Tab-separated table of C-alpha atoms and ligand atoms in Angstrom:
chain	number	residue	atom	x	y	z
A	1	MET	CA	-15.569	2.217	18.625
A	2	SER	CA	-17.231	0.403	15.739
A	3	ASP	CA	-18.671	2.760	13.155
A	4	THR	CA	-22.067	1.038	13.227
A	5	LEU	CA	-23.840	3.595	15.429
A	6	SER	CA	-22.431	6.701	13.829
A	7	ARG	CA	-23.292	5.101	10.488
A	8	ARG	CA	-27.001	5.796	11.108
A	9	GLU	CA	-26.170	9.402	11.785
A	10	PHE	CA	-24.241	9.499	8.529
A	11	LEU	CA	-27.030	7.870	6.523
A	12	GLY	CA	-29.498	10.399	7.931
A	13	ALA	CA	-27.277	13.321	7.035
A	14	ALA	CA	-26.483	11.891	3.635
A	15	SER	CA	-30.031	11.061	2.519
A	16	GLY	CA	-30.792	12.630	-0.809
A	17	LEU	CA	-27.198	13.623	-1.440
A	18	ALA	CA	-24.257	11.819	-2.957
A	19	ALA	CA	-21.998	10.497	-0.190
A	20	GLY	CA	-19.001	12.233	-1.706
A	21	ALA	CA	-20.807	15.561	-1.636
A	22	VAL	CA	-21.473	15.186	2.086
A	23	LEU	CA	-18.142	13.897	3.275
A	24	GLY	CA	-15.862	14.982	0.460
A	25	PRO	CA	-14.652	18.169	2.141
A	26	GLU	CA	-14.002	16.292	5.392
A	27	LEU	CA	-11.849	13.845	3.483
A	28	GLY	CA	-10.133	16.554	1.531
A	29	VAL	CA	-11.445	15.058	-1.689
A	30	GLY	CA	-11.371	17.514	-4.507
A	31	ARG	CA	-12.804	16.800	-7.940
A	32	GLY	CA	-10.616	14.105	-9.458
A	33	ALA	CA	-8.059	14.414	-6.667
A	34	PRO	CA	-6.977	11.654	-4.291
A	35	ALA	CA	-8.095	11.892	-0.674
A	36	VAL	CA	-5.655	13.719	1.560
A	37	HIS	CA	-5.550	15.439	4.961
A	38	ILE	CA	-7.984	13.160	6.738
A	39	GLN	CA	-8.049	13.691	10.464
A	40	ALA	CA	-5.920	10.888	11.896
A	41	ALA	CA	-6.921	8.434	14.597
A	42	SER	CA	-6.006	9.491	18.107
A	43	LYS	CA	-5.783	5.900	19.301
A	44	ASN	CA	-4.431	2.545	18.200
A	45	VAL	CA	-7.057	0.385	16.513
A	46	ALA	CA	-6.914	-3.119	15.007
A	47	VAL	CA	-9.679	-5.028	13.238
A	48	ALA	CA	-9.486	-8.680	12.224
A	49	SER	CA	-11.458	-11.767	11.308
A	50	GLY	CA	-13.234	-13.595	14.142
A	51	ASN	CA	-10.261	-15.908	14.708
A	52	GLY	CA	-8.072	-12.842	15.323
A	53	LEU	CA	-8.931	-11.859	18.892
A	54	ARG	CA	-5.402	-12.616	20.072
A	55	ALA	CA	-4.034	-10.881	16.981
A	56	VAL	CA	-5.825	-7.575	17.596
A	57	GLN	CA	-4.924	-7.681	21.288
A	58	ARG	CA	-1.249	-8.194	20.457
A	59	ALA	CA	-1.238	-5.623	17.670
A	60	GLY	CA	-2.878	-3.081	19.989
A	61	GLU	CA	-0.346	-3.719	22.753
A	62	LEU	CA	2.585	-3.401	20.365
A	63	MET	CA	1.317	-0.193	18.766
A	64	ALA	CA	0.933	1.247	22.286
A	65	GLN	CA	4.654	0.538	22.757
A	66	GLY	CA	5.424	2.455	19.577
A	67	VAL	CA	5.987	-0.558	17.350
A	68	ASP	CA	5.412	0.078	13.630
A	69	THR	CA	1.905	-0.733	12.397
A	70	LEU	CA	2.931	-3.474	9.945
A	71	ASP	CA	5.180	-5.151	12.486
A	72	ALA	CA	2.353	-5.002	15.030
A	73	ALA	CA	-0.189	-6.519	12.625
A	74	ILE	CA	2.185	-9.297	11.592
A	75	GLU	CA	3.109	-10.131	15.182
A	76	GLY	CA	-0.638	-10.434	15.751
A	77	VAL	CA	-1.425	-12.840	12.919
A	78	LYS	CA	1.739	-14.842	13.624
A	79	ILE	CA	0.049	-16.157	16.769
A	80	GLN	CA	-2.474	-17.884	14.517
A	81	GLU	CA	0.111	-18.988	11.959
A	82	LEU	CA	2.086	-20.778	14.673
A	83	ASP	CA	-0.984	-22.326	16.315
A	84	PRO	CA	-1.215	-26.006	15.252
A	85	ASN	CA	-4.888	-26.044	16.231
A	86	ASP	CA	-5.894	-23.444	13.666
A	87	ALA	CA	-6.558	-25.488	10.539
A	88	SER	CA	-6.874	-22.487	8.257
A	89	VAL	CA	-3.570	-20.674	8.608
A	90	GLY	CA	0.149	-21.486	8.669
A	91	TYR	CA	1.307	-24.504	10.709
A	92	GLY	CA	-1.576	-26.980	11.033
A	93	GLY	CA	-3.420	-25.558	8.031
A	94	PHE	CA	-5.360	-28.056	5.927
A	95	PRO	CA	-3.370	-29.218	2.876
A	96	ASN	CA	-4.128	-29.344	-0.841
A	97	GLU	CA	-5.597	-32.416	-2.548
A	98	GLU	CA	-2.181	-34.118	-2.505
A	99	GLY	CA	-1.704	-33.604	1.230
A	100	VAL	CA	0.757	-30.716	0.881
A	101	VAL	CA	0.241	-27.509	2.878
A	102	GLN	CA	0.609	-24.474	0.590
A	103	LEU	CA	0.401	-21.057	2.210
A	104	ASP	CA	-0.495	-17.594	0.864
A	105	ALA	CA	0.056	-14.188	2.493
A	106	SER	CA	0.346	-10.509	1.645
A	107	CYS	CA	0.869	-7.239	3.451
A	108	MET	CA	0.958	-3.494	2.876
A	109	HIS	CA	2.701	-0.778	4.865
A	110	GLY	CA	0.857	2.506	4.605
A	111	PRO	CA	3.566	5.034	5.512
A	112	SER	CA	6.103	3.676	3.014
A	113	ARG	CA	3.442	2.622	0.450
A	114	ARG	CA	5.148	-0.743	0.022
A	115	ALA	CA	3.687	-4.196	-0.466
A	116	GLY	CA	4.842	-7.804	-0.345
A	117	ALA	CA	3.289	-11.207	-0.961
A	118	VAL	CA	3.958	-14.921	-1.243
A	119	GLY	CA	1.834	-17.585	-2.904
A	120	ALA	CA	1.807	-21.394	-2.664
A	121	LEU	CA	4.673	-21.296	-0.165
A	122	GLU	CA	5.571	-24.706	1.283
A	123	GLY	CA	7.452	-25.637	4.458
A	124	ILE	CA	7.572	-22.231	6.181
A	125	LYS	CA	5.299	-21.633	9.163
A	126	THR	CA	4.992	-17.845	8.910
A	127	PRO	CA	4.197	-16.715	5.349
A	128	SER	CA	3.180	-13.258	6.626
A	129	VAL	CA	6.758	-12.633	7.715
A	130	VAL	CA	8.129	-13.890	4.382
A	131	ALA	CA	5.718	-11.477	2.643
A	132	LYS	CA	7.164	-8.674	4.769
A	133	TYR	CA	10.674	-9.686	3.714
A	134	VAL	CA	9.610	-9.457	0.055
A	135	LEU	CA	8.349	-5.949	0.866
A	136	LEU	CA	11.523	-4.985	2.723
A	137	TYR	CA	14.299	-6.548	0.694
A	138	THR	CA	13.199	-6.812	-2.923
A	139	ASP	CA	12.029	-4.620	-5.753
A	140	HIS	CA	9.240	-7.147	-6.353
A	141	ILE	CA	5.790	-7.549	-4.886
A	142	MET	CA	5.094	-11.292	-5.054
A	143	LEU	CA	7.132	-14.488	-4.981
A	144	VAL	CA	5.530	-17.900	-5.406
A	145	GLY	CA	6.196	-21.599	-4.937
A	146	GLU	CA	9.747	-22.896	-4.957
A	147	GLY	CA	11.215	-19.406	-5.508
A	148	ALA	CA	9.373	-18.065	-2.463
A	149	LYS	CA	10.685	-20.957	-0.373
A	150	ARG	CA	14.278	-20.486	-1.518
A	151	PHE	CA	13.939	-16.762	-0.787
A	152	ALA	CA	12.734	-17.533	2.753
A	153	LEU	CA	15.482	-20.096	3.363
A	154	SER	CA	18.104	-17.560	2.284
A	155	TYR	CA	17.002	-15.348	5.203
A	156	GLY	CA	17.230	-18.195	7.712
A	157	PHE	CA	13.590	-19.271	7.852
A	158	LYS	CA	13.474	-22.944	8.843
A	159	GLU	CA	11.896	-25.511	6.527
A	160	GLU	CA	9.474	-27.682	8.513
A	161	ASN	CA	6.718	-30.208	7.930
A	162	LEU	CA	3.552	-28.137	8.310
A	163	LEU	CA	1.126	-31.067	8.130
A	164	THR	CA	0.019	-31.812	11.688
A	165	ASP	CA	-1.520	-35.177	12.598
A	166	ARG	CA	-4.933	-33.522	12.879
A	167	ALA	CA	-4.662	-31.983	9.415
A	168	ARG	CA	-3.379	-35.240	7.937
A	169	GLU	CA	-6.287	-37.168	9.450
A	170	ALA	CA	-8.762	-34.669	8.017
A	171	TRP	CA	-7.129	-34.917	4.599
A	172	LEU	CA	-7.187	-38.745	4.683
A	173	HIS	CA	-10.907	-38.668	5.512
A	174	TRP	CA	-11.521	-36.306	2.624
A	175	ARG	CA	-9.505	-38.432	0.208
A	176	ALA	CA	-11.275	-41.632	1.259
A	177	ASN	CA	-14.762	-40.149	0.949
A	178	ARG	CA	-14.400	-37.843	-2.036
A	179	GLY	CA	-16.007	-40.211	-4.515
A	180	SER	CA	-17.689	-43.623	-4.678
A	181	ARG	CA	-15.885	-44.776	-7.841
A	182	ASP	CA	-12.269	-44.137	-6.930
A	183	ASP	CA	-9.749	-46.657	-5.571
A	184	TRP	CA	-9.993	-45.477	-1.972
A	185	LEU	CA	-12.374	-47.365	0.322
A	186	ASP	CA	-14.813	-45.119	2.164
A	187	VAL	CA	-14.249	-44.642	5.897
A	188	PRO	CA	-16.911	-43.461	8.345
A	189	ARG	CA	-17.559	-39.823	7.792
A	190	ASP	CA	-16.666	-37.369	10.506
A	191	GLU	CA	-18.630	-34.272	9.598
A	192	ARG	CA	-16.279	-31.935	11.410
A	193	LEU	CA	-13.150	-33.303	9.816
A	194	THR	CA	-14.437	-33.639	6.295
A	195	ILE	CA	-15.749	-30.112	6.024
A	196	ARG	CA	-14.113	-27.920	3.361
A	197	GLU	CA	-12.470	-25.144	5.306
A	198	GLN	CA	-11.786	-21.675	4.037
A	199	GLY	CA	-10.312	-20.018	7.074
A	200	THR	CA	-7.907	-17.149	6.858
A	201	ILE	CA	-6.812	-14.332	9.132
A	202	ASN	CA	-6.873	-10.708	8.035
A	203	CYS	CA	-5.734	-7.860	10.313
A	204	ASN	CA	-5.899	-4.121	9.545
A	205	VAL	CA	-4.456	-1.539	11.922
A	206	VAL	CA	-4.093	2.196	12.436
A	207	ASN	CA	-2.018	3.855	15.141
A	208	SER	CA	-2.528	7.099	17.020
A	209	ARG	CA	-0.552	8.956	14.340
A	210	GLY	CA	-2.881	7.702	11.604
A	211	GLU	CA	-0.365	5.265	10.143
A	212	LEU	CA	-2.041	2.242	8.586
A	213	SER	CA	-1.055	-1.303	7.617
A	214	SER	CA	-2.722	-4.572	6.684
A	215	VAL	CA	-1.882	-8.252	6.436
A	216	THR	CA	-3.713	-11.416	5.380
A	217	THR	CA	-2.442	-14.970	5.721
A	218	THR	CA	-3.995	-18.360	4.975
A	219	SER	CA	-3.533	-21.985	4.052
A	220	GLY	CA	-6.288	-21.346	1.523
A	221	LEU	CA	-9.101	-23.589	0.498
A	222	SER	CA	-8.608	-27.043	1.949
A	223	TRP	CA	-8.090	-29.901	-0.545
A	224	LYS	CA	-7.453	-27.332	-3.287
A	225	ILE	CA	-5.864	-28.168	-6.613
A	226	PRO	CA	-2.091	-27.912	-6.075
A	227	GLY	CA	-0.893	-24.460	-7.049
A	228	ARG	CA	-4.267	-22.822	-6.469
A	229	VAL	CA	-3.771	-19.344	-5.077
A	230	GLY	CA	-6.686	-17.490	-3.502
A	231	ASP	CA	-7.279	-13.826	-2.755
A	232	SER	CA	-5.084	-13.583	0.343
A	233	PRO	CA	-1.772	-12.940	-1.446
A	234	ILE	CA	-3.336	-10.675	-4.066
A	235	ILE	CA	-2.682	-7.027	-3.247
A	236	GLY	CA	-6.026	-5.268	-3.549
A	237	ALA	CA	-8.051	-8.433	-3.026
A	238	GLY	CA	-6.928	-10.141	0.212
A	239	GLN	CA	-5.871	-6.864	1.786
A	240	TYR	CA	-5.117	-3.269	0.850
A	241	THR	CA	-3.878	-0.133	2.591
A	242	ASP	CA	-3.932	3.472	1.449
A	243	ASN	CA	-2.292	5.545	4.151
A	244	ASP	CA	-4.450	8.556	3.226
A	245	VAL	CA	-7.705	6.670	3.639
A	246	GLY	CA	-7.796	3.307	5.404
A	247	ALA	CA	-7.113	-0.396	5.213
A	248	ALA	CA	-9.285	-3.411	4.438
A	249	GLY	CA	-9.081	-7.142	3.941
A	250	SER	CA	-11.119	-10.285	3.597
A	251	THR	CA	-11.717	-13.891	4.534
A	252	GLY	CA	-13.838	-16.394	2.636
A	253	ARG	CA	-14.138	-17.518	-0.962
A	254	GLY	CA	-11.093	-16.006	-2.643
A	255	GLU	CA	-12.299	-16.636	-6.177
A	256	ALA	CA	-15.323	-14.388	-5.578
A	257	ASN	CA	-13.203	-11.631	-4.081
A	258	ILE	CA	-10.444	-11.582	-6.693
A	259	LYS	CA	-12.939	-10.618	-9.394
A	260	VAL	CA	-13.873	-7.376	-7.605
A	261	CYS	CA	-10.482	-6.558	-6.010
A	262	GLY	CA	-12.524	-6.360	-2.807
A	263	ALA	CA	-10.009	-4.888	-0.369
A	264	PHE	CA	-9.060	-2.148	-2.830
A	265	LEU	CA	-12.721	-1.508	-3.611
A	266	THR	CA	-13.576	-1.212	0.090
A	267	VAL	CA	-10.800	1.340	0.575
A	268	GLU	CA	-12.010	3.226	-2.512
A	269	PHE	CA	-15.543	3.331	-1.087
A	270	MET	CA	-14.072	4.777	2.124
A	271	ARG	CA	-12.148	7.320	0.064
A	272	ARG	CA	-15.485	8.480	-1.361
A	273	GLY	CA	-16.797	9.043	2.142
A	274	MET	CA	-18.321	5.757	3.268
A	275	LYS	CA	-17.795	4.486	6.787
A	276	PRO	CA	-15.920	1.162	6.992
A	277	THR	CA	-19.056	-0.930	7.569
A	278	ASP	CA	-20.933	0.648	4.661
A	279	ALA	CA	-17.904	0.280	2.429
A	280	ALA	CA	-17.659	-3.421	3.271
A	281	LEU	CA	-21.391	-3.928	2.618
A	282	GLU	CA	-21.142	-2.166	-0.722
A	283	THR	CA	-18.251	-4.413	-1.737
A	284	LEU	CA	-20.347	-7.480	-0.892
A	285	ARG	CA	-23.138	-6.184	-3.146
A	286	ARG	CA	-20.567	-5.892	-5.939
A	287	VAL	CA	-19.464	-9.470	-5.276
A	288	ILE	CA	-23.042	-10.687	-5.686
A	289	ALA	CA	-23.410	-8.676	-8.896
A	290	THR	CA	-20.330	-10.360	-10.348
A	291	SER	CA	-21.105	-13.894	-9.137
A	292	GLU	CA	-21.920	-16.661	-11.566
A	293	PRO	CA	-25.522	-17.934	-11.304
A	294	ARG	CA	-24.272	-21.384	-10.186
A	295	LEU	CA	-23.015	-19.727	-6.978
A	296	LEU	CA	-26.332	-18.046	-6.091
A	297	ASP	CA	-29.553	-19.616	-4.826
A	298	GLU	CA	-33.021	-18.881	-6.277
A	299	GLN	CA	-33.245	-15.752	-4.116
A	300	GLY	CA	-29.890	-14.457	-5.284
A	301	ARG	CA	-28.093	-15.306	-2.051
A	302	PRO	CA	-24.494	-16.479	-2.404
A	303	THR	CA	-23.896	-20.115	-1.532
A	304	PHE	CA	-20.415	-19.233	-0.289
A	305	GLY	CA	-19.012	-17.093	2.503
A	306	LEU	CA	-17.053	-13.858	2.261
A	307	THR	CA	-16.400	-11.190	4.885
A	308	PHE	CA	-14.679	-7.819	4.612
A	309	TYR	CA	-13.036	-5.971	7.514
A	310	ALA	CA	-12.051	-2.317	7.383
A	311	VAL	CA	-10.598	0.541	9.394
A	312	ASN	CA	-10.260	4.152	8.311
A	313	LYS	CA	-7.567	6.685	9.098
A	314	LYS	CA	-9.717	8.153	11.865
A	315	GLY	CA	-9.813	4.800	13.664
A	316	GLU	CA	-13.422	3.928	12.816
A	317	PHE	CA	-13.775	0.257	12.017
A	318	GLY	CA	-16.317	-2.324	10.925
A	319	ALA	CA	-16.965	-5.537	9.029
A	320	ALA	CA	-19.667	-7.014	6.840
A	321	ALA	CA	-20.614	-10.504	5.687
A	322	PHE	CA	-23.429	-12.122	3.732
A	323	THR	CA	-24.916	-13.645	6.896
A	324	PRO	CA	-24.410	-12.941	10.631
A	325	ARG	CA	-20.950	-13.550	11.994
A	326	ARG	CA	-18.469	-12.047	14.401
A	327	TYR	CA	-15.188	-10.276	13.967
A	328	ALA	CA	-12.458	-9.140	16.358
A	329	ALA	CA	-11.348	-5.611	17.111
A	330	PHE	CA	-9.112	-3.679	19.456
A	331	ASP	CA	-10.769	-0.282	19.900
A	332	GLY	CA	-7.901	1.481	21.604
A	333	GLU	CA	-8.681	0.028	25.002
A	334	THR	CA	-9.953	-3.527	24.809
A	335	ALA	CA	-10.006	-6.434	22.391
A	336	ALA	CA	-13.454	-7.950	21.852
A	337	HIS	CA	-15.686	-9.685	19.367
A	338	HIS	CA	-18.276	-7.569	17.529
A	339	ASP	CA	-21.222	-8.406	15.282
A	340	ALA	CA	-20.534	-7.771	11.614
A	341	ALA	CA	-23.177	-6.109	9.459
A	342	TYR	CA	-24.838	-8.512	7.027
A	343	LEU	CA	-27.026	-8.666	3.947
A	344	PHE	CA	-29.073	-11.820	4.641
A	345	GLU	CA	-30.521	-13.241	7.865
A	346	ARG	CA	-29.791	-16.852	6.991
A	347	GLU	CA	-27.470	-18.980	4.870
A	348	PRO	CA	-29.098	-20.353	1.689
B	1	LIG	N1	-9.682	-16.319	1.326
B	1	LIG	C1	-8.805	-17.389	1.361
B	1	LIG	C2	-8.758	-18.167	0.107
B	1	LIG	O1	-9.701	-18.168	-0.656
B	1	LIG	O2	-7.766	-18.805	-0.108
């Protein structure tokens, strides 16, 4: 179950007291000590971005069969990576400004405390799996660009053209209409195709033994400057797992998230006793506090999107965004969309 209802209970109990003082003992948090001995989830739970309904369903099914949490999460997001109709992830993702699809992904495995990531990976449909191979088979955390591709090819990943006709058409529209003084003649605008996409899929899971993992994968900001890497492959920004506490991740404007290490921060807020939804909201407030004025409207509302998703070791989960939106979760029984908590009623 989402933590949103029990959150009220918590806020009532916590009023007038520091959150850590209320929940510290429950979390086994001593003064200056890391959180340990949290009561583990008794069910398999997965929480993901709104495009991850199939991912959480798959991850939940696999965890029920005893599959490892990281493998389950990656099998979930792979559905989206391989889907040519998802323009924000893997195959079919929108390309950079030169028409080249560059993919980012990272993952963390709670029980083994290992992490892996790839950035600006070209020609491989499933960067989440390559990130897992970095985690499994190297003493490194992140490989990028040509090195990441050669690494993937050495394990038998197939190099393919990731630019689908739909993505190419969208890119051509963008290139034609990007400016009035360039050498490209304008073509009729198609609002849907010329939009600047920032899709991504993040999935965080916990199994009935309290083992946690997280993964985030994306084609990044569409029409980006070649080589631009967002938050998704950054451990602690795009996703983060602490097997003693919980896991969290994000979708949205990576540049805003990187500056606050948002996934790590969300897990740290949970370590101090916050429920996942409150932790995600608190991270968003930090993002606003660190945002440049050019990215805020007159009322201080961000002009960009960013959403955090989180699950704790007990299996409580939640998400928060600047404005209303939905996220996906498997609560141990069913996969469904839920309303995320939010800070502002409307977009600026
Ligand atoms: N959050 C995805 C990106 O900024 O690339």
